Every structure is written in structure tokens, then in C-alpha cells.
Short mmCIF file of C-alpha atoms and ligand atoms in Angstrom, two decimals:
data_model
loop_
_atom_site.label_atom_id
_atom_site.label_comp_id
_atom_site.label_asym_id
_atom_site.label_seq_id
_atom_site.Cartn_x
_atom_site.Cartn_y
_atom_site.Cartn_z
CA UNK S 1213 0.00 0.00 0.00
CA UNK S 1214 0.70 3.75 -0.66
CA UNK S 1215 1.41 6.41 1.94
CA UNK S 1216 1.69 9.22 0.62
CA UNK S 1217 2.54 13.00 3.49
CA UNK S 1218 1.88 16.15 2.64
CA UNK S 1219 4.29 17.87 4.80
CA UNK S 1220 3.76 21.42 3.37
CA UNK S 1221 -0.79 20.83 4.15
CA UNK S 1222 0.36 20.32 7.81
CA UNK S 1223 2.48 23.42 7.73
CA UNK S 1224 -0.13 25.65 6.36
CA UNK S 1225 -2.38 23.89 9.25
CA UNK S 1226 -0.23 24.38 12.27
CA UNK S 1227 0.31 28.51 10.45
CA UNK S 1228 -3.82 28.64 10.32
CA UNK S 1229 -3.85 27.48 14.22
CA UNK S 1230 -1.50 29.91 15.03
CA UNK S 1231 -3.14 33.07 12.92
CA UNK S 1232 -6.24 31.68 14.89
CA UNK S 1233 -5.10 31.70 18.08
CA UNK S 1234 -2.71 33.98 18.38
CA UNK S 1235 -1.58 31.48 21.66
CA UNK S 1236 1.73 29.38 21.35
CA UNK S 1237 1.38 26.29 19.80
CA UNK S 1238 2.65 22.49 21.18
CA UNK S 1239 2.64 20.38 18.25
CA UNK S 1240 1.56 16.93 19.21
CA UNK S 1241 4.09 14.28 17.73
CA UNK S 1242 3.19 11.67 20.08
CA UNK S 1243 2.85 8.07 18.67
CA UNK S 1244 5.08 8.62 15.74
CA UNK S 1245 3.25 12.14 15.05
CA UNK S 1246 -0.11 9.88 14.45
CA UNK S 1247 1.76 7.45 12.10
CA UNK S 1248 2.49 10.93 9.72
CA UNK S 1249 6.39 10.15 11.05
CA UNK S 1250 7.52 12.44 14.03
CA UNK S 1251 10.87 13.19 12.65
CA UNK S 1252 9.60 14.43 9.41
CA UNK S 1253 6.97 16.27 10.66
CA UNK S 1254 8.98 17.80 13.45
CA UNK S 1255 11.39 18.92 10.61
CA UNK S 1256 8.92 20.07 8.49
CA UNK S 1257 7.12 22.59 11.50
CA UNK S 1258 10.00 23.49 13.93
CA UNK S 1259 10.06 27.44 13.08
CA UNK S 1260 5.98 27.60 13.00
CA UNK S 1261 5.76 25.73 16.57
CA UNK S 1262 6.39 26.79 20.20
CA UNK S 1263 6.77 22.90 21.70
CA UNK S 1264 6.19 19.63 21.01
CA UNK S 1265 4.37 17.23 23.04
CA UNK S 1266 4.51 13.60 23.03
CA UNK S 1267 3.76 10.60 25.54
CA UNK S 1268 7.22 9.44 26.99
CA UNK S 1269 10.79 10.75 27.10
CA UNK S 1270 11.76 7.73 24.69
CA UNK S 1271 9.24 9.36 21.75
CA UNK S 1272 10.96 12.32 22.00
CA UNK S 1273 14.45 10.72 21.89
CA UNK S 1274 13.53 8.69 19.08
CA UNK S 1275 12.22 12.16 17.23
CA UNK S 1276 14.98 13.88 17.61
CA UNK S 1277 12.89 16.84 19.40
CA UNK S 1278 15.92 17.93 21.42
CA UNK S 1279 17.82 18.85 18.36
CA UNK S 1280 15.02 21.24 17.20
CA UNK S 1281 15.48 24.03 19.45
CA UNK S 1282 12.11 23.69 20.86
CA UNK S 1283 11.03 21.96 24.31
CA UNK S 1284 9.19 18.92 24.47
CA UNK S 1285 6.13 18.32 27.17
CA UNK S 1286 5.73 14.26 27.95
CA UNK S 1287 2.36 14.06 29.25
CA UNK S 1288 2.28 10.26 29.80
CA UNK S 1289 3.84 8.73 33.37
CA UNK S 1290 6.92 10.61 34.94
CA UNK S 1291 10.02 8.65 34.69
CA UNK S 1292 11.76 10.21 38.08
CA UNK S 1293 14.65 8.34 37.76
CA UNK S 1294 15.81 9.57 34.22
CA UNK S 1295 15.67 13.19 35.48
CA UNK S 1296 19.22 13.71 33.88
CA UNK S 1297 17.45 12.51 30.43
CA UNK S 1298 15.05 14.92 30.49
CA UNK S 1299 17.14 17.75 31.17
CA UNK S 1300 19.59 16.43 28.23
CA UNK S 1301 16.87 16.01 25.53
CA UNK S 1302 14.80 19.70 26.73
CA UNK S 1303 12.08 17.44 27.39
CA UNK S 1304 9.88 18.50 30.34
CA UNK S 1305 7.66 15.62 32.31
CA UNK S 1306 3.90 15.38 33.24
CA UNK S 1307 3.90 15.60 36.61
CA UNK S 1308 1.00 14.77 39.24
CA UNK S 1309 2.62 13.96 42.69
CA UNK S 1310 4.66 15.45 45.31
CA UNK S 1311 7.65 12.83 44.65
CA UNK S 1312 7.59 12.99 41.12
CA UNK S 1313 7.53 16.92 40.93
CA UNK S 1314 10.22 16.58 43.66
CA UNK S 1315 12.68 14.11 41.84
CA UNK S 1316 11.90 15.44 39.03
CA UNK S 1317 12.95 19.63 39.63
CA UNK S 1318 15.81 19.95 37.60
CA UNK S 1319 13.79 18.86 34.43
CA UNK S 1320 11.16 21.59 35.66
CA UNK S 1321 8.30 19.40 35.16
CA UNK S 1322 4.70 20.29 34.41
CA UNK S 1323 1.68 19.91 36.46
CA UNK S 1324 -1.16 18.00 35.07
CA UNK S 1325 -4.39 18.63 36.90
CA UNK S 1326 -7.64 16.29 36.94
CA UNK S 1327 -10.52 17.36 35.83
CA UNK S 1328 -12.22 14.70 34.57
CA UNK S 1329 -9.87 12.07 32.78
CA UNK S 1330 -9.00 10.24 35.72
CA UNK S 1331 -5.46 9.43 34.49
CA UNK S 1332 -1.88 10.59 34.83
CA UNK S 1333 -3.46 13.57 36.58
CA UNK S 1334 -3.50 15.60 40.06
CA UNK S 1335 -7.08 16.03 42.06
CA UNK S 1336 -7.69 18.90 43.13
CA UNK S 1337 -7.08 18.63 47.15
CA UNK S 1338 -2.88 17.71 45.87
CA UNK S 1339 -2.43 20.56 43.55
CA UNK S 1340 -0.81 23.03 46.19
CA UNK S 1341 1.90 20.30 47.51
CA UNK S 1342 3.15 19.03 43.88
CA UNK S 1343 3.25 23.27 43.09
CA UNK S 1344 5.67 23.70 46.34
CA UNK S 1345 7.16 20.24 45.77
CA UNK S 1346 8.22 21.12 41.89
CA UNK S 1347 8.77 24.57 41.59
CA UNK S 1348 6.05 24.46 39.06
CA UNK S 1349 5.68 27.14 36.66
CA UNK S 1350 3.41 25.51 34.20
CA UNK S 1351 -0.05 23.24 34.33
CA UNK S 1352 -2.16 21.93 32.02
CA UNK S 1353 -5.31 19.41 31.57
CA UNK S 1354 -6.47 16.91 29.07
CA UNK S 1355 -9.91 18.84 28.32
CA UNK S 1356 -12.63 17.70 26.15
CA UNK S 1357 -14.90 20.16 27.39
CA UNK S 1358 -15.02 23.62 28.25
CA UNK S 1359 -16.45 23.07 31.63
CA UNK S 1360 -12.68 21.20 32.32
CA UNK S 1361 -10.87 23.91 30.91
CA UNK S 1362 -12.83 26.17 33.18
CA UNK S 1363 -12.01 23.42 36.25
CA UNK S 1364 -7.89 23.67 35.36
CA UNK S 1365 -8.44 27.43 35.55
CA UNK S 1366 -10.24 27.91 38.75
CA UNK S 1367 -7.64 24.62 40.64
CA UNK S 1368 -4.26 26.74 38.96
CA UNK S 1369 -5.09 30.49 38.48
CA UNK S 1370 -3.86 32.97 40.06
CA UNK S 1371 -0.47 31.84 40.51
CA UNK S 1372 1.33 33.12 37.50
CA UNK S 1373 1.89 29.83 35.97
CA UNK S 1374 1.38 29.03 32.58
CA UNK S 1375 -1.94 27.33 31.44
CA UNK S 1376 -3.01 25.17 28.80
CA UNK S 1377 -5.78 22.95 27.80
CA UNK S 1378 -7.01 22.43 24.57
CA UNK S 1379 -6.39 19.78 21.60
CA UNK S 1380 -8.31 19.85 18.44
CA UNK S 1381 -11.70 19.65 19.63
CA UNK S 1382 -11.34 22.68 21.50
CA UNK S 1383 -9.90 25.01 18.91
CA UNK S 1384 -12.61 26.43 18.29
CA UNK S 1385 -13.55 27.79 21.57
CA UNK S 1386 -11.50 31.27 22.32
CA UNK S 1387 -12.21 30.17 25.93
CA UNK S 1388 -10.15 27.29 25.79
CA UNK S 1389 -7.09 28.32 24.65
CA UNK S 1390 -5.17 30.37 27.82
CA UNK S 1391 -1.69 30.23 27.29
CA UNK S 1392 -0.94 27.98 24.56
CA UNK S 1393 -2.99 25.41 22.41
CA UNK S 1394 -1.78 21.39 22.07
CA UNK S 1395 -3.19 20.51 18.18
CA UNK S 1396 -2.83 16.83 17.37
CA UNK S 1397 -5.74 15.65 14.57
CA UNK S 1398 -5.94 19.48 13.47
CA UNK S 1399 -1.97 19.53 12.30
CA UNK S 1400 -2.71 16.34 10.09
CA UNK S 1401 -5.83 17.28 8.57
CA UNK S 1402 -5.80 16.50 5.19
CA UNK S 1403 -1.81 15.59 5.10
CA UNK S 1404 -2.44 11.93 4.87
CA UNK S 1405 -3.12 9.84 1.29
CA UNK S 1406 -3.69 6.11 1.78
CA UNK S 1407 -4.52 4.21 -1.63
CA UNK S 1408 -4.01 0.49 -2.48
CA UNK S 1409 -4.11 -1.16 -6.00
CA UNK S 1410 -6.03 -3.80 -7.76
CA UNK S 1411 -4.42 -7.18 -8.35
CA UNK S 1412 -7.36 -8.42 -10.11
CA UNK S 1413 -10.97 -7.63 -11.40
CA UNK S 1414 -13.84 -9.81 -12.24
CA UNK S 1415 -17.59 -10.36 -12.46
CA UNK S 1416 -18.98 -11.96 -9.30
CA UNK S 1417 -21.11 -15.49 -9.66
CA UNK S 1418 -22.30 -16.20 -6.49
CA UNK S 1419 -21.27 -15.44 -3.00
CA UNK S 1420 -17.36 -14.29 -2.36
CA UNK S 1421 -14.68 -14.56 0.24
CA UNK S 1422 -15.01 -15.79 3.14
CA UNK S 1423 -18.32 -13.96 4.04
CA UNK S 1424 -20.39 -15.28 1.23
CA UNK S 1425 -21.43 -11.32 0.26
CA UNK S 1426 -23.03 -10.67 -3.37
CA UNK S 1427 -22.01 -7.93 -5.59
CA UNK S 1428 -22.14 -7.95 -9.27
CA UNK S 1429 -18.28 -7.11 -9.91
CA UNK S 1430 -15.71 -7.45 -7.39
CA UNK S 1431 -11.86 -6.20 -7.02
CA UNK S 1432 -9.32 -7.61 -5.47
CA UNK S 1433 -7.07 -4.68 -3.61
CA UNK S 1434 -3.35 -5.96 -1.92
CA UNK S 1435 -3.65 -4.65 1.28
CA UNK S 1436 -5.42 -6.23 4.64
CA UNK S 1437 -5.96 -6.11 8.38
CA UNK S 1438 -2.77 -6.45 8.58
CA UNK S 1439 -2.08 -3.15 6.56
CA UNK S 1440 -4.80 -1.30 9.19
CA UNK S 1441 -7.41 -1.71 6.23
CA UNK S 1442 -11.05 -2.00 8.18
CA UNK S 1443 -14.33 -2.45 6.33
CA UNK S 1444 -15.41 0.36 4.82
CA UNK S 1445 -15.53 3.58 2.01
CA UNK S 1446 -13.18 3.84 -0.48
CA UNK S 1447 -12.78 5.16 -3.84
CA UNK S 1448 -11.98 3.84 -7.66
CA UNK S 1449 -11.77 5.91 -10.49
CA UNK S 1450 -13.59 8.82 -8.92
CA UNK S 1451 -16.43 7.27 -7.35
CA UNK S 1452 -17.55 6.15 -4.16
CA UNK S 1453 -17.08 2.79 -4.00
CA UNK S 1454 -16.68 0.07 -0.39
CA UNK S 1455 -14.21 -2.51 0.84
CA UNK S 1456 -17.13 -5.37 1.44
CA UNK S 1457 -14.42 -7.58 3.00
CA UNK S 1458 -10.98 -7.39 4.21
CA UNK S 1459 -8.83 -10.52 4.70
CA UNK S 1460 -5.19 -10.51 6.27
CA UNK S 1461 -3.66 -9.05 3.15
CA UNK S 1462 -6.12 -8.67 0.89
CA UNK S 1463 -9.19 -7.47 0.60
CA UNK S 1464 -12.61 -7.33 -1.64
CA UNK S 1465 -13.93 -3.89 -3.37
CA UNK S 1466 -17.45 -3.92 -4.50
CA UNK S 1467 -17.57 -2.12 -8.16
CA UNK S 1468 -20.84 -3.28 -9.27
CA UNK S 1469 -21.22 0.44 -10.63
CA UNK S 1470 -17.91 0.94 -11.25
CA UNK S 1471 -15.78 0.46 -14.28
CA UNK S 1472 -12.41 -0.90 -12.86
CA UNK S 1473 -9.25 -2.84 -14.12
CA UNK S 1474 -6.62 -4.68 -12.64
CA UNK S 1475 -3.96 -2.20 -11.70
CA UNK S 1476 -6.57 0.79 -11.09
CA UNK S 1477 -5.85 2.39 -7.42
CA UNK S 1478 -8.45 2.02 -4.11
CA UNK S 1479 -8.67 5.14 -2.03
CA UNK S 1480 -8.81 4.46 0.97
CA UNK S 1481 -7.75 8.08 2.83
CA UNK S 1482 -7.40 11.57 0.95
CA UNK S 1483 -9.50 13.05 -1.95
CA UNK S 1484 -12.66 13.29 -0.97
CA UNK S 1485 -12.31 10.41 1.88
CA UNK S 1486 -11.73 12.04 5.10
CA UNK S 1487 -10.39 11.01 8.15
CA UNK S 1488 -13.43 11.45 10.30
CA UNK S 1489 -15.76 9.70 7.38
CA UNK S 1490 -13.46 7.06 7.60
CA UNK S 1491 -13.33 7.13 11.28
CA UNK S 1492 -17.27 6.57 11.07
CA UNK S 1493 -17.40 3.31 9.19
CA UNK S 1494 -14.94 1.94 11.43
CA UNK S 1495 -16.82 3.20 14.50
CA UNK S 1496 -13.51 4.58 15.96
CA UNK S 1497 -11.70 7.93 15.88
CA UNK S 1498 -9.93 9.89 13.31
CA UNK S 1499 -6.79 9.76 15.26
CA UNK S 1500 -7.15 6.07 15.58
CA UNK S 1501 -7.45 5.94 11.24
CA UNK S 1502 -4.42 8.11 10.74
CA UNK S 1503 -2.36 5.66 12.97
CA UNK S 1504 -3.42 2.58 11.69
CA UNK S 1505 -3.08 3.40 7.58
CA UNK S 1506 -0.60 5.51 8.30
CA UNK S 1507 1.54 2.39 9.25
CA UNK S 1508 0.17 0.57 6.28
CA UNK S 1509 2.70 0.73 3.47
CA UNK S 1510 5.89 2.65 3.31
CA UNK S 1511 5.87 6.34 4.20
CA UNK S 1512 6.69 9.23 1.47
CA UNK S 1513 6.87 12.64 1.79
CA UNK S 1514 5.75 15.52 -0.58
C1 LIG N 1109 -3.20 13.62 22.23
C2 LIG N 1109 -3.30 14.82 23.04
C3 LIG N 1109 -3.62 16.05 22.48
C4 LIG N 1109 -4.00 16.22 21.03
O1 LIG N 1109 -5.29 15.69 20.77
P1 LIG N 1109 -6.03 15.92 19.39
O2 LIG N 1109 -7.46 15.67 19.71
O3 LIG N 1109 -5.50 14.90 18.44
O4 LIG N 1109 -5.73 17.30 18.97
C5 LIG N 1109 -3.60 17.18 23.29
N1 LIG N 1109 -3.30 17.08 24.60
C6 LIG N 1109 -3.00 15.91 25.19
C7 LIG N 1109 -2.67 15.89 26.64
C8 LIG N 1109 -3.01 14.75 24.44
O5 LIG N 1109 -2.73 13.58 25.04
#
């Protein structure tokens, strides 16, 4: 299968957040920058971003954040015993404990407050102690809501420190955006092109694959479950068209309508096939598509 990343679509995204905004930005690079390729991207954004963010120190190491001049926030557990790591790599730590915000000082870690997620996070009665305890100067909150964001703000203001709440969902609430904004879907938006090809093409007699489904002409796309292909819409030779069944490394198109050869390529991700579309068929998220086809095939970069 085909990856195909449009490195220059997620720089005009991350310059539209920031026109928006006008707050600093944290790109989110965390699980390989959503299987867009952290390095790349990271190289491809460093001047238009303020931070990174990612899950664990190791991400960040294996990115190559350090070397961009910019410093990283890893919001997943604190690793206090690496506190030399951090420090070396400009990668700051999630922090939600006294002893971790302790151990953790010299890499000037970064409070994450509760308000709702119930994970990696500090309730409410603890935030003083891990402030005192960490010399924190910075807080933040997964929000999904504005009501949280609210919550991180009434729990941390006041103090001077710098706040921060909102990923995609919440950029378009003014509200939510305090002191900087953490965009993860809204930086790959459109920067993603998944297609497949047709190995073969024939008229369907009788039931096919493994399911038994009719269709009056079937294709035969390389690419399976083992590629991150899920049931669902695709496209062939500019019309809608749907993957009725997907095998390990394989899978069947339905083209009853469609006029198809062997060779002809399958959509799956990119013109006219969104993420979130996508997302819908396969009753998950859009961040969930982008890192399963964007693992699918090898990786190129326009
Ligand atoms: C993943 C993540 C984000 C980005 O989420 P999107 O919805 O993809 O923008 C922001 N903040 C935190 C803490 C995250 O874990």
C-alpha cells in the first residue's frame, strides 16, 4: 500500500492554528506524530511551533525533538529516575505527585491537573503540595470540554503559571485556549493519502470470500488487516465505491457500478475520503485511522 505525506498541508495547518489563536502552539508528535512520522513532521514545522508534546521521554528521543530548538512536554507517566534525560533532551515531564515533581525539579516538570480524565493527573485537594514540591511554573489538563478547561483554571489560576488545555476539539472555543494550544488531529488534517491497487478484477457469480457477500463485480485490492485496512468507504476511479471484505492481506472492493481494471488504485484516505468519514465506518476515531493506515505501506513525503 501507498502512503503518501503532505508535509507542506500540515504546515499551512499548524500557520492557520496559530493566525487563529494567536496562543503558542505544542505540536503533538506523540505516537510517531499519528503514524504521519515524528521526525519528518517535526522537521517540516519546527520554526511555526512553540513545543512539542509527546507521551514518553523515549518518543521524543527517538524524534529527535531535542535537536530542534524547541522543548518537548511528555504528558504520559513521569520517569523520576531519568531526570538527567530529560534535562539532556529539553524534554519537560507530566507531573501529578509530590515525589515525582520533587525528583523530578531539575527537568522543571509540568503539572497536570484532573478534571475529569482520571489518568496521569493531580485532584484537586494535591495541587498546592506538587506546586511547592516542583517549583512548578506551568499546568495543564487533558480537556474535552469547556467546563474542564474552566475546572484547570479555577484549581491553577492565580499563581502566574502558565496554562493550557485544549487539543483539536477545543480550537474552536476562544475560551479554551489560555496560554498555549496542544493541536494533534488538526496539524494532520488533510496531510495523509492512503490508496491500495487492484491485483485483479472480475464479475462476481455467487457469494465471495469468506463472508459469502453478493455484488455484481468485485476487485481484489493488496492490502489487509494487517495493513490497518477495516471495512469500509473507499474510492476507484472517482467514485464512491466500499471494501465489502478485508482478509489478512487482501481485501474485496465492490464495483458493481464501477468500471475498474486490474492495476486501477483504491482510495482508501485523501481526496474526498476524510479522516473522520473514515473514522465513522470503522466506528472509531480519526486519530485512531491516521495511525493505523498511516503504518500501512511505506511512508513518502511531498
Ligand atoms: C493527544 C493529546 C492532544 C492532542 O489531541 P487531538 O485531539 O488529536 O488534537 C492534546 N493534549 C493531550 C494531553 C493529548 O494527550
Amino acid at each position: 500500500m501507498d502512503v503518501v505525506i503532505d508535509l507542506g498541508r500540515i504546515s499551512r495547518n499548524v500557520s492557520a492554528i496559530k493566525r487563529a489563536t494567536g496562543v503558542a502552539v505544542l505540536g503533538v508528535v506523540k505516537a510517531d506524530a499519528y503514524g504521519l512520522g515524528a521526525r519528518e513532521v517535526a522537521g517540516a514545522v519546527r520554526e511555526l511551533v512553540d513545543g512539542w508534546c509527546v507521551f514518553s521521554l523515549d518518543e521524543a528521543i527517538a524524534a529527535g525533538l531535542g535537536g530542534t530548538g524547541k522543548p518537548t512536554l511528555a504528558i504520559g507517566p513521569a520517569e523520576a529516575e531519568r531526570v538527567a534525560e530529560y534535562v539532556g533532551h529539553n524534554v519537560r515531564p507530566g507531573v501529578c505527585c509530590a515525589e515525582d515533581a520533587r525528583a523530578l525539579r531539575a527537568a522543571r516538570g509540568v503539572l497536570c491537573v484532573d478534571t475529569g480524565m482520571r489518568r496521569f493527573a493531580c485532584p484537586a485537594e494535591e495541587v498546592e503540595r506538587v506546586i511547592e514540591a516542583g517549583g512548578i511554573d506551568e499546568a495543564f489538563t487533558h480537556a474535552a470540554r469547556l467546563d474542564q478547561v474552566e475546572r484547570l483554571v479555577e484549581m491553577t489560576g492565580g499563581r502566574g503559571l502558565r496554562l493550557h488545555a485544549a487539543g483539536s476539539a477545543l480550537l474552536g472555543e476562544p475560551r479554551a485556549w489560555l496560554d498555549a494550544v496542544r493541536p494533534g488531529l488538526a496539524m494532520y488534517e488533510g496531510a495523509m493519502r492512503v490508496s491500495g491497487r487492484l491485483a485483479e478484477v472480475r464479475e462476481a457469480r455467487g457469494p465471495v470470500g469468506y463472508t459469502g457477500f453478493t455484488a455484481g463485480r468485485i476487485g481484489v485490492m493488496v492490502g489487509g488487516y494487517s495493513n490497518g485496512v477495516r471495512k469500509g468507504r473507499c474510492v476507484v476511479n472517482g467514485r464512491m465505491a466500499r471494501l465489502a471484505e478485508v482478509g489478512m492481506q487482501s481485501s474485496y472492493v465492490d464495483l458493481s457500478e464501477i468500471e475498474a481494471r486490474a492495476g486501477d488504485e483504491v482510495i482508501l484516505l485523501g481526496e474526498g475520503v476524510g479522516a473522520a468519514e473514515v473514522a465513522g465506518d470503522w466506528g472509531t476515531s480519526p486519530q485512531a485511522v491516521l495511525v493505523g493506515l498511516g503504518l500501512s505501506g511505506r511512508r513518502r513525503y511531498l
